Coordinates of N, CA, C and O in Angstrom, one line a residue:
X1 N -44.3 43.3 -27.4 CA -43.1 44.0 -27.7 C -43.2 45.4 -27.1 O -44.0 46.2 -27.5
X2 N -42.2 45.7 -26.1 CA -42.3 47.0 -25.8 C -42.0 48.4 -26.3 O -40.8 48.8 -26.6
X3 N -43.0 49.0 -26.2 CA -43.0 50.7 -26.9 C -42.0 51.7 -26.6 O -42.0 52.0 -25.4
X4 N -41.1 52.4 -27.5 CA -40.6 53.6 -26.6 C -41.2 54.8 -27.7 O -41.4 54.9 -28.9
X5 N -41.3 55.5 -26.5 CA -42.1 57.1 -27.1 C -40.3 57.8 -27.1 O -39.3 57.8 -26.5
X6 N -40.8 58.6 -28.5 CA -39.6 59.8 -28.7 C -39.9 61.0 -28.7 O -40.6 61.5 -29.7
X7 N -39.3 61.8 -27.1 CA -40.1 63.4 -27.3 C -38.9 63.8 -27.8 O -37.9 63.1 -28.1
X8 N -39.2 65.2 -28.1 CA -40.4 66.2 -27.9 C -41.3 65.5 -28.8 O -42.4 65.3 -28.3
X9 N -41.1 65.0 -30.1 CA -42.1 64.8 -30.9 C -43.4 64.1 -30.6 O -44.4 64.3 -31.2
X10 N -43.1 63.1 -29.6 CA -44.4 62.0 -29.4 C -44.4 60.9 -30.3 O -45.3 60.1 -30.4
X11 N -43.3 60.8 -30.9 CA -43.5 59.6 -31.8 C -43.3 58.6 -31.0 O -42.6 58.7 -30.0
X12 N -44.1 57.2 -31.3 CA -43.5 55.6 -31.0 C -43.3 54.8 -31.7 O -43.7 54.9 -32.9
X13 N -42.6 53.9 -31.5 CA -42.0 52.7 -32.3 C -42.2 51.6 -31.5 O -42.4 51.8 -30.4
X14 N -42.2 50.4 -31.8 CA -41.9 49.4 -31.4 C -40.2 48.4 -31.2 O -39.8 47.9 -32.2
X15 N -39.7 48.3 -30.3 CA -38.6 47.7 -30.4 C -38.7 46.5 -29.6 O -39.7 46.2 -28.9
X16 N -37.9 45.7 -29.6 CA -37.0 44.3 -29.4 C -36.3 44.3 -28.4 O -35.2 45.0 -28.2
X17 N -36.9 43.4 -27.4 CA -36.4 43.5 -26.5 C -34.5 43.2 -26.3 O -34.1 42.6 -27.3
X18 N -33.9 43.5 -25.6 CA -33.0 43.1 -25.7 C -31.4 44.0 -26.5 O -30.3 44.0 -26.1
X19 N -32.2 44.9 -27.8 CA -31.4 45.5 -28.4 C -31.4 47.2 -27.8 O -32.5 47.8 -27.6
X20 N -30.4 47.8 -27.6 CA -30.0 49.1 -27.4 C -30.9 50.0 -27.7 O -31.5 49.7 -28.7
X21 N -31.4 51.2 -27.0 CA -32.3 52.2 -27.6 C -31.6 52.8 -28.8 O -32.3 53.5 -29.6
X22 N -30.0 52.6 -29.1 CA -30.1 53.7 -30.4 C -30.4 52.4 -31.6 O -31.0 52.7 -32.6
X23 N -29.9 51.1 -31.4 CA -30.5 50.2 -32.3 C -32.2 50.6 -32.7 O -32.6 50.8 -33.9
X24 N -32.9 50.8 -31.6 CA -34.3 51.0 -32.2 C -34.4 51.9 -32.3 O -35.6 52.1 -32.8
X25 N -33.9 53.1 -32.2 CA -34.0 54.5 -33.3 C -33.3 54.3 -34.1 O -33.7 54.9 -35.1
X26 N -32.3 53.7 -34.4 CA -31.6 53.4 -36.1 C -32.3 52.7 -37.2 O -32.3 52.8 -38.4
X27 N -32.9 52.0 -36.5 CA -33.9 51.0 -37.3 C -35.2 51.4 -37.9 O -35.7 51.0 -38.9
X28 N -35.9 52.6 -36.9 CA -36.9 53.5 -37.0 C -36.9 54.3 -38.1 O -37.8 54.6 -38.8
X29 N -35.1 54.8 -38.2 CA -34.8 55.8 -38.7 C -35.0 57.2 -38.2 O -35.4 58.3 -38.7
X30 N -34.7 56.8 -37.0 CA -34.3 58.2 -36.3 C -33.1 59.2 -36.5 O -32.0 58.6 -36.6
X31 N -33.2 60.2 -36.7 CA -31.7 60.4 -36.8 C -31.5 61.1 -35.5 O -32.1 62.0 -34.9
X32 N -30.3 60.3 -35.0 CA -29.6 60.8 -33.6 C -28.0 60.1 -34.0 O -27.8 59.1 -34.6
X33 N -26.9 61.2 -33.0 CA -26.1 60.9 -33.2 C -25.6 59.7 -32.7 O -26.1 58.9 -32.0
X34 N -24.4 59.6 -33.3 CA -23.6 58.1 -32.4 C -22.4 58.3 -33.3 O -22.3 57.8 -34.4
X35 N -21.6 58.8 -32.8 CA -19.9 59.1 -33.4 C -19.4 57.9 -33.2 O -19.0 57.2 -34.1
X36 N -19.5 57.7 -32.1 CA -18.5 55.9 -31.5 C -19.1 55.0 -32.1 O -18.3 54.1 -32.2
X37 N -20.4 54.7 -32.8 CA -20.8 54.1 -33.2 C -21.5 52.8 -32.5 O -21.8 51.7 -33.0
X38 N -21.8 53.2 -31.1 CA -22.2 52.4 -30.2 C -21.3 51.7 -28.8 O -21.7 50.8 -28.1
X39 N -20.0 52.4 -28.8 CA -18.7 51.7 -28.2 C -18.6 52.6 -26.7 O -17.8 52.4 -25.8
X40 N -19.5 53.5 -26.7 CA -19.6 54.2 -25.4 C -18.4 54.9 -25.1 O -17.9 54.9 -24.0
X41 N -17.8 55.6 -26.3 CA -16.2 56.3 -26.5 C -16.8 58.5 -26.6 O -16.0 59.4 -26.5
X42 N -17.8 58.7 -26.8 CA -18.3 59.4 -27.4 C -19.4 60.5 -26.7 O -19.5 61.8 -26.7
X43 N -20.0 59.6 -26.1 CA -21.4 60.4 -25.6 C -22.5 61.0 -26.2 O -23.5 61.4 -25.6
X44 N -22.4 61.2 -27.5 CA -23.1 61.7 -28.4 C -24.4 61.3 -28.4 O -25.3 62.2 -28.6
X45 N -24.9 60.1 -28.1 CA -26.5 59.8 -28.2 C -27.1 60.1 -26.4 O -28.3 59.8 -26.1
X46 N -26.5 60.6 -25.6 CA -26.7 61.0 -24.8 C -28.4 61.6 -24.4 O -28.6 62.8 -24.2
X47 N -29.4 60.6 -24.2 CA -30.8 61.1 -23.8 C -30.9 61.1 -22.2 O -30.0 61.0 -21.3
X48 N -32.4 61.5 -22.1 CA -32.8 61.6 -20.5 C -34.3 60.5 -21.2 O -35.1 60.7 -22.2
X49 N -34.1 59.4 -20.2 CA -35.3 58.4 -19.9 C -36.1 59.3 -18.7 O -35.7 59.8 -17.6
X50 N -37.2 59.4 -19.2 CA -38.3 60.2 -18.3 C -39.4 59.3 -17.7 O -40.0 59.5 -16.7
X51 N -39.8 58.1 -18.7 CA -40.2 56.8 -17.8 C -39.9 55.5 -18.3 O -39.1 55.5 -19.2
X52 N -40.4 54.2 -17.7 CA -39.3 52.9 -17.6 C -38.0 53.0 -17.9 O -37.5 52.6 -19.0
X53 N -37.5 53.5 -16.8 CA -36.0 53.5 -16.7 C -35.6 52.3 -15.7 O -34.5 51.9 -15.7
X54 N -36.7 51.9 -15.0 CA -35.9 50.4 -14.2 C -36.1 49.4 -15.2 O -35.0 48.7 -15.2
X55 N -37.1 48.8 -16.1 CA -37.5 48.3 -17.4 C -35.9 48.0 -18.1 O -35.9 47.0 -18.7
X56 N -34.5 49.1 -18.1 CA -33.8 49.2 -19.0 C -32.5 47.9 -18.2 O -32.6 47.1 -17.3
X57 N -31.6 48.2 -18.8 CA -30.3 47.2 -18.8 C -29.5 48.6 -17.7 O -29.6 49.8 -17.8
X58 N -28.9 47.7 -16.7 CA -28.6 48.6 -15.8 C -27.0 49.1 -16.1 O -26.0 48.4 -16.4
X59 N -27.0 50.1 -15.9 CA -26.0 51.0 -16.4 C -24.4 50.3 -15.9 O -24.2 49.5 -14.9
X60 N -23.5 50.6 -16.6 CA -22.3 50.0 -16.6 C -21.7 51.2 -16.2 O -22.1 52.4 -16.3
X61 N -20.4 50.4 -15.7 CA -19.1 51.6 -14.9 C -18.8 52.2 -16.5 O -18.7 53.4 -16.5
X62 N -18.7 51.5 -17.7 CA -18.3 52.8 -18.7 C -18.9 53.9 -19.1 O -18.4 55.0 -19.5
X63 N -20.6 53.4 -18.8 CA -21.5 54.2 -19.3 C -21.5 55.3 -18.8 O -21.5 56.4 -19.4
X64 N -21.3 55.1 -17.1 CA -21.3 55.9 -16.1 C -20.1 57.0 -16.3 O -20.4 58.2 -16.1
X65 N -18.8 56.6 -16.7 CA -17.6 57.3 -16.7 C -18.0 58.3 -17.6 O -17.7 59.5 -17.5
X66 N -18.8 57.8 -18.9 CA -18.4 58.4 -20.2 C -19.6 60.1 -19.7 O -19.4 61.2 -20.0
X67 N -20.9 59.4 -18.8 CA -21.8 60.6 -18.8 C -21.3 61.2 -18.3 O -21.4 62.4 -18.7
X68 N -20.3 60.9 -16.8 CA -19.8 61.6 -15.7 C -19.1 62.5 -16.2 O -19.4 63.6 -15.8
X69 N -18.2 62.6 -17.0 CA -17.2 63.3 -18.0 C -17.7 64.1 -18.9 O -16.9 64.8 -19.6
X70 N -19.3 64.2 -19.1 CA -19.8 64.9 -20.2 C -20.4 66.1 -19.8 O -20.0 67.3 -20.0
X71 N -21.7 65.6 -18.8 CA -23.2 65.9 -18.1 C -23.0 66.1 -16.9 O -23.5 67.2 -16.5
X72 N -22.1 65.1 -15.9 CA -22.7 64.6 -14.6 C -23.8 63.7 -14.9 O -24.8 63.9 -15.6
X73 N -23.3 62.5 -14.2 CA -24.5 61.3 -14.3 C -26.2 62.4 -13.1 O -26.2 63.2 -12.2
X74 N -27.2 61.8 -14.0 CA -28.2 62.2 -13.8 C -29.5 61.1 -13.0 O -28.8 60.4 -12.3
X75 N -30.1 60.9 -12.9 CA -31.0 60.0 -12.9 C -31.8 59.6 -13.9 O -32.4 58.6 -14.0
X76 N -31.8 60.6 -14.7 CA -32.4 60.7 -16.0 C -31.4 60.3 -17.2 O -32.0 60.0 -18.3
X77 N -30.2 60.3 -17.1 CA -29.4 60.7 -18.1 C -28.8 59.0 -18.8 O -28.7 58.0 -18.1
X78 N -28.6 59.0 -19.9 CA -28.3 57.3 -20.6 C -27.5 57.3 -21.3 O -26.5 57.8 -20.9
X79 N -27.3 56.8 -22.6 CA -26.4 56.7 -23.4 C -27.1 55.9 -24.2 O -27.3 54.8 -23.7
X80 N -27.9 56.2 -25.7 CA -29.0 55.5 -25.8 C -27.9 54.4 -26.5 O -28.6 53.4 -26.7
X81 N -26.8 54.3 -26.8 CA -25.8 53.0 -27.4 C -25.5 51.9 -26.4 O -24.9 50.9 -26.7
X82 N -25.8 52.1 -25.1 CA -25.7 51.3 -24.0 C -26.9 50.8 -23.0 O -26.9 49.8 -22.2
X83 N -28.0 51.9 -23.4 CA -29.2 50.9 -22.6 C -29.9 50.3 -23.4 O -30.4 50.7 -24.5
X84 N -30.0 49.1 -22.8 CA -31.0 47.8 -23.5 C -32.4 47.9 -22.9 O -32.7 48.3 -21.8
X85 N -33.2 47.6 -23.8 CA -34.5 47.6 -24.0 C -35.3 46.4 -23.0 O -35.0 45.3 -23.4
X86 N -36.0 46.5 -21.9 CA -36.3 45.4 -21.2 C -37.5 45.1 -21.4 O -37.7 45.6 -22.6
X87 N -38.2 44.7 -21.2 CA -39.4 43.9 -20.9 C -41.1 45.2 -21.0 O -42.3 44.9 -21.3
X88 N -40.7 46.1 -20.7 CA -41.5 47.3 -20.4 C -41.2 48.5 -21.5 O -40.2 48.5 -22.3
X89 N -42.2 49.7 -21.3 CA -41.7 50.5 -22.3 C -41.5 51.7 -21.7 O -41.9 52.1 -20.6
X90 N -40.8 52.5 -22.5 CA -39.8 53.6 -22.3 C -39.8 55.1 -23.0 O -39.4 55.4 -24.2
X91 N -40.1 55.9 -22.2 CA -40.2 57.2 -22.6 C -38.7 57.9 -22.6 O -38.2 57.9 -21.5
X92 N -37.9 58.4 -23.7 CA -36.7 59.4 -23.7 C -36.7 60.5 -24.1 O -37.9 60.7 -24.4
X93 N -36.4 61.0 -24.2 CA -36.3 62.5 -24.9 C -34.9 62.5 -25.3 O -33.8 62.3 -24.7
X94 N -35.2 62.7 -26.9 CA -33.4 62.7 -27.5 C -33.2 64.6 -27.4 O -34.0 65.5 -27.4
X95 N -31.8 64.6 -27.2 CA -31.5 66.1 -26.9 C -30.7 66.6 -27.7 O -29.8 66.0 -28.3
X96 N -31.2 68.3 -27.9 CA -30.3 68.8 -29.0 C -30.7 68.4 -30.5 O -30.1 69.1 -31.2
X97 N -31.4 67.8 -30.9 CA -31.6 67.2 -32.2 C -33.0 66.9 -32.8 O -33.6 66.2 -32.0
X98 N -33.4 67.2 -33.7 CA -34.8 66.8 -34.1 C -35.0 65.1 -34.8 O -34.4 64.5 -35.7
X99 N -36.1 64.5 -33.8 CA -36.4 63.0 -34.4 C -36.4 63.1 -36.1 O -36.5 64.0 -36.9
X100 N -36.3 61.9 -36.3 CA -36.3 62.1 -38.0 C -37.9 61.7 -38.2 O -38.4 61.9 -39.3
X101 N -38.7 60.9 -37.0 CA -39.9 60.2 -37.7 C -41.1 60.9 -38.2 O -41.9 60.3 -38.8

């Protein structure tokens, strides 16, 4: 099962492949936002993947619009309600907000 690290804190969790990074910080009990509630209307969970970022679900034209309109798309920059969790593990940094774990 692959690992994602949550900075600044350093925390890890274990998540499932397949399910969204804010699913496995919701589950963790992370607190990070998500207004849309995962519908990619919002931008709010807005992280930067700092490593396994090719590991993740490759970014969609909404994803892309919603950061472009926020941030500017980054190379770093995600939407943790839209990338899926792949095979490998994954370093983010949630922004603006303190981990809950």
């Amino acid at each position: 099962m692959p690992t994602l690290t949550i900075l600044p804190a350093g925390n890890t969790i274990q998540a499932a492949e397949g399910i969204s990074i804010l699913e496995a910080l919701l589950a963790a009990e992370t607190k990070v936002p998500h207004k849309c509630e995962g519908k990619a209307q919002c931008g709010s969970c807005h992280i930067f993947v700092h490593d396994g970022r090719k590991t993740l679900s490759k970014m969609q034209r909404e994803e892309n619009e919603r950061l472009d309109s926020i941030v500017g798309v980054g190379s770093k920059s995600r939407l943790a309600c839209q990338a899926r969790i792949g095979n490998g593990d994954v370093t983010i940094e949630l922004l603006g907000f303190a981990s809950g774990l």
